XYZ file of C-alpha atoms in Angstrom:
612
model
C 127.991 28.030 128.786
C 128.341 31.546 130.146
C 125.364 33.845 130.535
C 125.635 36.402 127.758
C 125.069 39.639 129.700
C 126.260 38.896 133.254
C 129.770 40.218 133.323
C 131.988 42.104 135.736
C 130.858 44.519 138.500
C 130.489 48.028 137.134
C 132.409 49.649 139.964
C 135.568 47.788 138.856
C 135.775 50.054 135.781
C 138.233 52.943 136.290
C 136.328 56.237 136.365
C 139.154 58.766 136.820
C 139.415 61.759 134.495
C 142.337 60.085 132.735
C 140.320 56.937 132.175
C 137.514 58.887 130.631
C 139.955 60.890 128.465
C 141.275 57.612 127.145
C 137.786 56.497 126.274
C 137.098 59.773 124.465
C 140.420 59.575 122.623
C 139.359 56.214 121.202
C 135.993 57.561 120.182
C 137.683 60.508 118.425
C 139.891 58.252 116.352
C 136.970 56.048 115.411
C 134.894 59.083 114.443
C 137.653 60.643 112.318
C 138.072 57.352 110.453
C 134.330 56.855 109.991
C 132.881 60.218 109.066
C 131.454 60.260 105.584
C 131.656 63.208 103.153
C 128.079 64.044 104.106
C 129.099 64.222 107.828
C 127.454 60.961 108.887
C 128.955 59.355 112.028
C 126.629 56.374 112.268
C 128.092 52.873 112.459
C 127.757 51.174 109.070
C 125.805 48.307 110.701
C 123.333 50.531 112.498
C 119.684 49.902 111.503
C 117.528 50.050 114.629
C 117.856 52.804 117.246
C 119.485 54.982 114.570
C 117.776 58.305 114.959
C 120.065 59.661 117.657
C 123.348 57.904 116.972
C 125.244 60.307 114.717
C 124.276 63.238 116.943
C 125.321 61.158 119.979
C 128.835 60.788 118.622
C 128.841 64.527 117.879
C 128.176 65.095 121.535
C 131.113 62.878 122.547
C 133.350 64.826 120.147
C 132.101 68.049 121.690
C 132.990 66.990 125.270
C 136.342 65.659 123.991
C 137.037 69.096 122.491
C 136.035 70.918 125.627
C 138.448 68.801 127.620
C 141.377 68.684 125.235
C 140.878 71.281 122.483
C 141.924 68.828 119.732
C 142.133 71.106 116.633
C 140.780 68.337 114.414
C 137.375 68.304 116.070
C 135.593 71.641 115.373
C 135.294 70.925 111.637
C 134.004 67.370 112.305
C 131.461 68.627 114.824
C 130.199 71.192 112.329
C 129.872 68.632 109.551
C 128.232 65.989 111.689
C 125.775 68.470 113.261
C 124.831 69.728 109.808
C 124.244 66.096 108.749
C 121.832 65.478 111.603
C 119.952 68.718 111.055
C 119.715 67.985 107.332
C 119.176 64.235 107.164
C 117.882 62.928 110.510
C 115.208 65.470 111.496
C 111.830 64.255 110.222
C 108.782 66.492 110.062
C 106.341 64.405 108.040
C 104.328 61.822 110.010
C 105.779 58.325 109.899
C 103.241 56.075 108.121
C 101.616 53.731 110.587
C 102.728 55.523 113.761
C 99.835 54.733 116.115
C 100.332 57.185 118.944
C 99.759 60.624 117.377
C 97.333 63.044 118.979
C 97.856 65.659 116.245
C 98.210 64.671 112.600
C 100.527 66.609 110.287
C 101.849 68.791 113.077
C 105.047 69.532 111.181
C 107.004 69.140 114.448
C 110.378 67.386 114.284
C 110.931 63.880 115.552
C 113.565 61.114 115.230
C 112.946 57.705 113.715
C 113.735 54.332 115.217
C 114.520 53.097 111.706
C 114.988 55.264 108.679
C 112.591 53.589 106.249
C 109.139 55.192 106.401
C 106.645 52.891 108.132
C 109.251 50.172 108.788
C 109.115 50.183 112.625
C 107.250 53.390 113.699
C 106.466 52.193 117.245
C 109.986 53.115 118.339
C 109.862 56.745 117.256
C 108.802 58.053 120.711
C 111.843 56.818 122.617
C 114.107 57.612 119.625
C 112.889 61.209 119.819
C 113.599 61.306 123.551
C 117.144 60.085 122.868
C 117.614 62.680 120.072
C 116.390 65.438 122.411
C 118.935 64.393 125.024
C 121.766 64.307 122.475
C 120.728 67.736 121.261
C 120.673 69.373 124.703
C 124.084 67.826 125.434
C 125.504 69.428 122.289
C 123.887 72.765 123.245
C 125.487 72.472 126.732
C 128.911 71.885 125.134
C 128.579 74.308 122.225
C 130.437 77.324 123.684
C 133.452 78.159 121.549
C 132.736 75.223 119.274
C 129.452 75.675 117.423
C 128.609 78.822 115.421
C 125.525 80.888 116.253
C 123.443 79.804 113.225
C 123.668 76.005 113.656
C 123.364 76.415 117.383
C 120.127 78.355 116.967
C 118.849 75.764 114.484
C 119.672 72.942 116.907
C 117.861 74.727 119.707
C 114.850 75.159 117.486
C 114.892 71.399 116.687
C 115.280 70.469 120.351
C 112.303 72.706 121.168
C 110.390 70.916 118.450
C 111.333 67.494 119.716
C 109.959 68.480 123.115
C 106.656 69.643 121.665
C 106.298 66.547 119.503
C 106.838 64.291 122.600
C 104.456 66.230 124.860
C 101.851 67.706 122.457
C 101.724 65.802 119.168
C 101.872 62.318 120.699
C 100.566 60.496 123.733
C 103.095 60.714 126.579
C 105.014 57.498 127.277
C 102.997 55.313 124.965
C 105.130 52.192 125.712
C 104.548 52.552 129.507
C 108.311 52.515 129.914
C 109.493 54.380 132.978
C 113.059 54.849 131.807
C 111.850 56.505 128.549
C 109.398 58.743 130.349
C 111.923 59.941 132.951
C 114.387 60.507 130.124
C 111.869 62.751 128.418
C 111.432 64.777 131.654
C 115.254 65.137 131.872
C 115.287 66.366 128.281
C 112.706 69.024 129.144
C 114.627 70.149 132.260
C 117.876 70.447 130.290
C 116.161 72.220 127.369
C 114.617 74.747 129.724
C 118.055 76.149 130.607
C 118.637 77.194 126.991
C 115.327 79.057 126.532
C 114.243 82.546 127.521
C 113.351 82.826 131.237
C 109.618 82.829 130.560
C 109.623 79.919 128.086
C 112.209 78.059 130.109
C 110.111 78.253 133.245
C 107.104 77.000 131.271
C 109.006 73.995 129.945
C 110.476 73.248 133.356
C 107.042 73.370 134.998
C 105.586 71.101 132.291
C 108.426 68.593 132.826
C 107.852 68.500 136.578
C 104.089 68.167 136.032
C 104.645 65.201 133.685
C 106.868 63.555 136.237
C 104.415 64.036 139.048
C 101.200 63.207 137.213
C 102.249 60.727 134.547
C 105.180 58.904 136.128
C 105.160 59.243 139.892
C 101.418 58.811 140.249
C 101.594 55.526 138.363
C 104.421 53.922 140.270
C 104.120 50.194 141.081
C 104.694 48.681 144.494
C 107.141 45.808 144.904
C 108.911 44.624 148.079
C 107.766 47.657 149.987
C 108.988 50.198 147.453
C 107.175 52.353 144.958
C 108.912 52.100 141.595
C 108.507 53.689 138.170
C 106.444 51.308 136.046
C 108.515 49.555 133.353
C 106.721 47.961 130.421
C 103.874 46.948 132.736
C 105.964 45.741 135.645
C 107.660 47.210 138.679
C 111.280 46.605 137.789
C 113.438 45.374 134.962
C 117.057 44.526 135.560
C 118.004 46.269 132.284
C 115.811 49.317 132.432
C 115.496 49.745 136.223
C 119.109 50.906 136.711
C 118.732 53.081 133.601
C 115.776 54.791 135.279
C 118.085 55.340 138.259
C 120.561 57.153 135.982
C 117.809 59.390 134.648
C 116.694 60.183 138.208
C 120.290 61.012 139.055
C 120.577 63.424 136.125
C 117.175 64.968 136.908
C 118.340 65.708 140.444
C 121.718 67.015 139.325
C 120.353 69.560 136.949
C 117.120 70.575 138.708
C 117.898 70.245 142.402
C 114.338 69.070 142.902
C 114.176 66.860 146.007
C 111.471 64.660 144.491
C 114.026 63.066 142.175
C 116.409 62.393 145.075
C 113.683 60.795 147.177
C 112.473 58.587 144.388
C 116.031 57.698 143.377
C 116.882 56.779 146.946
C 113.854 54.478 147.074
C 114.757 52.788 143.829
C 118.386 52.463 144.909
C 117.455 50.805 148.178
C 115.219 48.443 146.281
C 118.033 47.534 143.853
C 120.378 47.058 146.806
C 117.885 44.650 148.425
C 117.322 42.437 145.443
C 120.905 42.421 144.197
C 123.155 39.531 145.285
C 126.557 40.182 146.798
C 128.131 38.960 143.533
C 126.014 41.367 141.471
C 123.844 38.732 139.791
C 120.206 39.558 139.282
C 117.412 38.394 137.016
C 113.778 39.137 136.233
C 111.805 41.890 134.541
C 108.837 42.728 132.382
C 110.861 43.394 129.308
C 114.271 41.793 129.761
C 115.144 39.127 132.305
C 118.937 38.738 131.987
C 119.964 41.491 129.601
C 121.769 43.820 131.952
C 122.720 47.298 130.935
C 126.208 48.607 131.529
C 127.403 52.228 130.968
C 123.757 53.310 130.942
C 123.505 52.355 134.618
C 126.787 53.764 135.945
C 125.577 57.273 136.710
C 122.577 56.157 138.733
C 124.280 53.311 140.575
C 127.267 55.526 141.421
C 125.236 58.653 142.354
C 122.623 56.907 144.485
C 125.023 54.300 145.825
C 126.939 57.223 147.385
C 123.676 58.751 148.683
C 122.394 55.601 150.399
C 125.873 54.398 151.455
C 125.921 51.053 149.672
C 127.946 49.314 147.012
C 125.430 49.364 144.176
C 128.326 49.159 141.706
C 128.596 45.460 142.478
C 125.877 45.151 139.804
C 127.131 42.958 136.986
C 126.838 44.888 133.741
C 127.423 43.881 130.152
C 131.057 44.864 129.782
C 130.728 44.918 125.975
C 128.937 48.167 126.570
C 131.224 49.150 129.391
C 131.740 52.776 128.279
C 129.367 53.367 125.420
C 127.028 51.492 123.024
C 128.967 49.282 120.678
C 128.256 47.089 117.674
C 129.304 43.456 117.265
C 132.719 44.488 115.974
C 133.329 46.631 119.002
C 132.891 49.868 117.095
C 131.341 52.823 118.895
C 127.624 53.457 118.436
C 126.353 56.846 119.489
C 123.092 55.497 120.972
C 122.621 56.619 124.574
C 125.856 58.648 124.354
C 124.530 61.238 126.833
C 125.038 58.724 129.616
C 128.806 58.781 129.033
C 128.722 62.582 128.874
C 126.845 62.747 132.183
C 129.218 60.255 133.859
C 132.161 62.401 132.866
C 130.491 65.576 134.117
C 129.466 64.009 137.454
C 132.152 64.033 140.156
C 130.562 61.418 142.420
C 132.837 58.510 143.185
C 131.856 54.878 143.778
C 130.861 53.820 147.264
C 132.379 50.344 147.396
C 131.407 49.022 150.864
C 128.092 47.343 151.765
C 125.502 49.149 153.816
C 125.321 47.905 157.428
C 121.622 48.722 157.670
C 119.432 45.621 157.904
C 117.041 45.359 154.976
C 113.731 43.579 155.254
C 113.999 41.953 151.836
C 117.630 40.979 152.057
C 120.112 39.028 154.192
C 123.687 39.698 153.126
C 127.131 39.111 154.634
C 130.437 38.432 153.007
C 129.909 36.183 149.977
C 126.395 35.047 151.000
C 123.159 36.775 150.185
C 119.451 35.992 150.138
C 117.014 38.313 148.349
C 113.362 37.954 149.318
C 110.250 38.753 147.319
C 107.049 40.447 148.442
C 105.979 37.253 150.313
C 109.327 37.063 152.063
C 110.162 33.955 150.147
C 113.681 33.809 148.732
C 113.746 35.044 145.132
C 117.514 34.454 144.844
C 120.000 32.652 147.060
C 123.774 33.067 146.693
C 126.234 30.817 148.506
C 129.614 29.363 147.692
C 129.546 31.190 144.331
C 126.330 29.446 143.160
C 123.043 31.223 142.548
C 119.715 29.447 143.218
C 116.367 30.553 141.814
C 112.999 29.570 143.270
C 112.166 26.054 142.029
C 108.772 25.068 140.577
C 106.514 22.105 141.461
C 102.940 21.678 140.195
C 102.923 25.308 138.880
C 103.926 26.635 142.289
C 107.185 28.505 142.673
C 109.307 29.243 145.703
C 111.353 27.875 148.634
C 109.421 26.001 151.217
C 107.874 22.729 152.509
C 105.968 20.625 149.992
C 103.351 18.178 151.154
C 101.184 16.101 148.728
C 102.443 18.271 145.916
C 101.432 21.535 147.606
C 104.034 24.194 148.315
C 103.658 26.030 151.608
C 105.177 29.514 151.102
C 102.321 31.848 150.157
C 101.322 33.827 153.269
C 97.673 34.030 154.455
C 98.216 37.005 156.697
C 100.957 39.337 157.965
C 104.531 38.176 157.504
C 106.762 38.915 160.532
C 110.515 39.510 160.105
C 113.195 39.777 162.688
C 116.846 40.631 161.940
C 119.686 39.884 164.337
C 123.425 40.296 164.156
C 126.283 39.183 166.367
C 129.987 39.791 165.956
C 130.297 37.035 163.406
C 126.775 36.164 162.230
C 123.824 37.732 160.497
C 120.394 36.157 160.824
C 116.838 36.718 159.668
C 113.735 35.003 161.031
C 110.676 34.995 158.781
C 107.346 33.872 160.275
C 104.283 33.537 158.041
C 100.878 31.970 158.359
C 100.195 29.533 155.512
C 97.292 27.362 154.562
C 97.535 23.959 152.831
C 95.000 22.114 150.703
C 93.506 20.838 153.970
C 92.562 24.412 154.912
C 94.530 24.150 158.159
C 96.339 27.314 159.210
C 99.962 26.650 160.046
C 102.789 28.948 161.199
C 105.843 28.560 159.042
C 109.080 29.821 160.533
C 112.226 30.108 158.388
C 115.545 30.968 159.955
C 118.445 32.121 157.750
C 121.896 32.420 159.355
C 125.187 33.245 157.667
C 128.789 33.855 158.676
C 129.556 35.372 155.271
C 130.760 32.052 153.835
C 128.058 29.548 154.732
C 124.249 29.857 154.791
C 122.204 27.760 157.218
C 118.461 27.537 156.576
C 116.104 25.968 159.101
C 112.394 25.703 158.356
C 109.910 24.601 161.030
C 106.136 24.060 160.636
C 103.423 22.232 162.473
C 103.653 18.520 161.732
C 102.969 17.584 158.095
C 101.536 14.119 157.365
C 102.652 12.085 154.372
C 106.134 12.471 152.923
C 106.937 16.219 153.036
C 110.153 17.700 151.726
C 111.685 21.111 151.464
C 111.877 22.703 148.025
C 115.344 24.238 148.449
C 116.048 25.981 145.200
C 116.916 25.617 141.514
C 120.677 25.719 141.021
C 121.046 28.025 138.017
C 124.393 29.757 137.726
C 127.797 29.950 139.315
C 130.590 32.482 139.352
C 133.430 31.837 136.899
C 135.903 34.714 137.182
C 134.277 37.834 135.780
C 131.639 35.751 134.057
C 128.606 33.769 135.278
C 128.278 30.256 134.041
C 125.114 28.159 133.776
C 125.005 25.165 136.053
C 122.786 22.236 136.853
C 124.759 21.266 139.990
C 124.164 22.323 143.548
C 127.301 23.691 145.093
C 128.390 22.455 148.527
C 124.923 21.750 149.955
C 124.188 19.511 152.909
C 120.930 18.551 154.603
C 120.074 17.111 157.979
C 117.703 14.741 156.137
C 118.260 13.012 152.790
C 118.983 15.476 149.999
C 118.448 14.952 146.293
C 118.606 16.966 143.028
C 115.642 16.214 140.788
C 114.910 17.135 137.168
C 111.586 17.356 135.303
C 110.354 14.076 133.968
C 108.338 15.815 131.260
C 109.661 17.618 128.228
C 108.350 20.971 126.999
C 108.914 24.672 127.488
C 106.950 24.684 130.732
C 109.349 22.237 132.336
C 112.757 23.832 133.011
C 115.622 21.361 133.122
C 118.800 23.086 134.256
C 120.904 20.546 132.418
C 119.909 22.044 129.075
C 121.500 25.183 127.631
C 118.274 27.189 127.794
C 118.529 30.298 129.887
C 115.893 31.436 132.294
C 115.137 34.380 130.035
C 114.729 32.162 126.947
C 112.380 29.860 128.786
C 110.440 32.802 130.217
C 109.969 34.420 126.762
C 108.875 31.035 125.367
C 106.086 31.017 127.950
C 105.222 34.729 127.542
C 102.020 35.699 125.696
C 103.823 38.114 123.319
C 106.891 37.820 121.111
C 110.379 38.044 122.551
C 111.239 41.632 123.314
C 107.582 42.614 123.712
C 106.275 39.936 126.071
C 106.632 39.860 129.838
C 109.255 37.245 130.774
C 108.342 37.489 134.448
C 104.764 36.690 133.572
C 105.867 33.898 131.246
C 108.090 32.294 133.882
C 105.108 32.124 136.244
C 103.604 29.595 133.854
C 106.423 27.204 134.519
C 105.004 23.852 135.740
C 108.161 22.160 137.089
C 111.910 22.641 137.238
C 115.141 21.166 138.377
C 114.999 21.293 142.182
C 116.896 20.576 145.354
C 114.684 18.506 147.663
C 115.516 17.995 151.308
C 113.634 15.534 153.563
C 112.819 16.446 157.156
C 115.559 16.394 159.787
C 115.417 13.278 161.936
C 114.534 13.624 165.618
C 112.410 16.790 165.301
C 110.371 17.665 168.358
C 106.878 16.172 168.548
C 104.291 18.099 166.551
C 106.824 19.711 164.222
C 108.267 19.021 160.811
C 111.742 20.610 160.642
C 114.076 20.954 157.644
C 117.699 22.009 157.890
C 119.920 22.773 154.885
C 123.483 24.155 154.750
C 124.701 25.940 151.596
C 128.453 26.332 151.309
C 130.960 25.468 153.950
C 132.874 22.178 154.038
C 130.707 19.807 151.996
C 132.607 16.773 153.358
C 131.915 17.688 156.994
C 128.887 15.956 158.590
C 125.917 18.242 158.963
C 123.897 16.965 161.959
C 122.216 19.904 163.677
C 120.608 19.423 167.069
C 116.978 20.453 167.104
C 115.139 20.489 170.432
C 112.028 21.899 172.001
C 112.750 24.115 175.017
C 110.606 26.367 177.236
C 112.011 29.371 175.362
C 111.228 27.911 171.904
C 112.826 25.723 169.246
C 116.556 25.330 169.786
C 118.805 24.837 166.726
C 122.424 24.024 167.335
C 124.918 23.660 164.442
C 128.687 23.590 164.210
C 128.722 27.382 164.062
C 125.879 28.785 166.231
C 123.052 28.096 168.605
C 119.710 29.787 167.904
C 116.431 29.751 169.764
C 113.307 30.512 167.731
C 110.556 31.857 169.972
C 107.063 30.525 169.492
C 104.547 32.318 167.328
C 102.898 34.022 170.339
C 105.993 36.260 170.377
C 106.339 39.336 172.484
C 103.660 41.784 173.515
C 103.330 42.922 169.929
C 103.142 39.405 168.524
C 106.628 39.522 167.112
C 108.426 36.153 167.232
C 111.600 36.208 169.298
C 115.037 35.109 168.196
C 118.158 34.446 170.237
C 121.480 33.784 168.483
C 124.842 32.760 169.962
C 128.039 32.137 167.964
């Protein structure tokens, strides 16, 4: 089975003016065929996320008219704008809405669903989205919208802003993308107000960003990130936040948005595989966005000089939101408008800057978590997640059922590159159940096709093995297919692929059709869509796992594991591992490395020598 949302890299989509004009031409024909006598442009199947959708298509028609002056469009824009102002602007409190600070304010807002009290919790983000659609139409109104409806729309947009920032609590779902979107709405609205009022709204928007968003960022992998539904990053909403930061910087020029966008972009670059696969998040785990992410990935990819567009989006939403029949849905339409208005082009080559939390070359990549344990390994087109044993997750030696990968002190990292190889040495102090402090050294070397991993630790009694990953998915053209098979993997010691011996949601067997996201939500405390799948996945007891026994002939006093991912699986893998005065020597068919002892240099940094 293919993963539902992991599709082609976003930078493979044409983004020339002609390509965007073709997209808009299709939207125009769909809108002309769909519009009702009342002026409604909503998709007939739209129920949720409906409050902004008709106005969103209106904004797409407005930018299409500005670019091509299609004579059919002014009348449709007027009718559809009148419909929104007449039928989709609510001023009576939605029964059951829990986040009001002022009752019966009379301020306008947009509903997540139309029926009163049906699903009021979504009204805050729906109003943010309606505000953004409204300011887009205002930006595109010249020569198209008459003075009276334009003034009415401006008044509604001003009311949306006041409802979001005065009548309700700000960002009640603790969703960074929604909150930054609201700030963008305020910054765009300010340009349409009188100088005095505009400056007040702009100042309030910047204050909200500084005090309510930036001050509450969450640290992960060395980066401070906008909090997303209680977590640091979500692979659906994180890139959307990046797009909002791009638009905030484009329209305001405020350096704070560029700085924070650069930080988030570098974080995305570090965690993202070469093939664009990613997983994990506090709201969605594998439900990637698509067109919503393009602006941010393109804008900040160019700023940091890296190919963020390798990110695999959901191509069914390649250009705009769409329903199951492929028909356009106006939800989030401003992202397409902003993409068209922005002139940044994709940066399609990888950054050459070494990243602490990533090793990447050619078709191989390793993303590391905060503990500098691999969170995702990509080699030979196969993606490996951290495996689980006895409720412990990661990559590392296991002895008596205890996984040695959690650091008990500072983790040291050394990067090294030669003409043909890229390497990363990770040294961390770890403590086992016996309370003995051991220095764990993990060497990752790649030539862009093959990944060699060597793990050395003070001698482990019993029958230790290396937990070497959970094979989860593999590239299949533009799609990603679930797998339960390790790719071309070899080990210096015996290698085996094991599966849980116990049934149940807390034992993940890769041979089943369950996805990581489904399993994670099944283990989460709250219902799917509201729970934290990252938190749920942490409850996993055991999983399918690659297990590698120690390499034979290791130097006295050491347990050494050596695994090769990719390369010629039929070729013998028999690395030479020796103790030398300079440190541990590792010689494979492709390189010779010397791992310095843990005393390291004058600053305590372990030394690494690499020859190809």
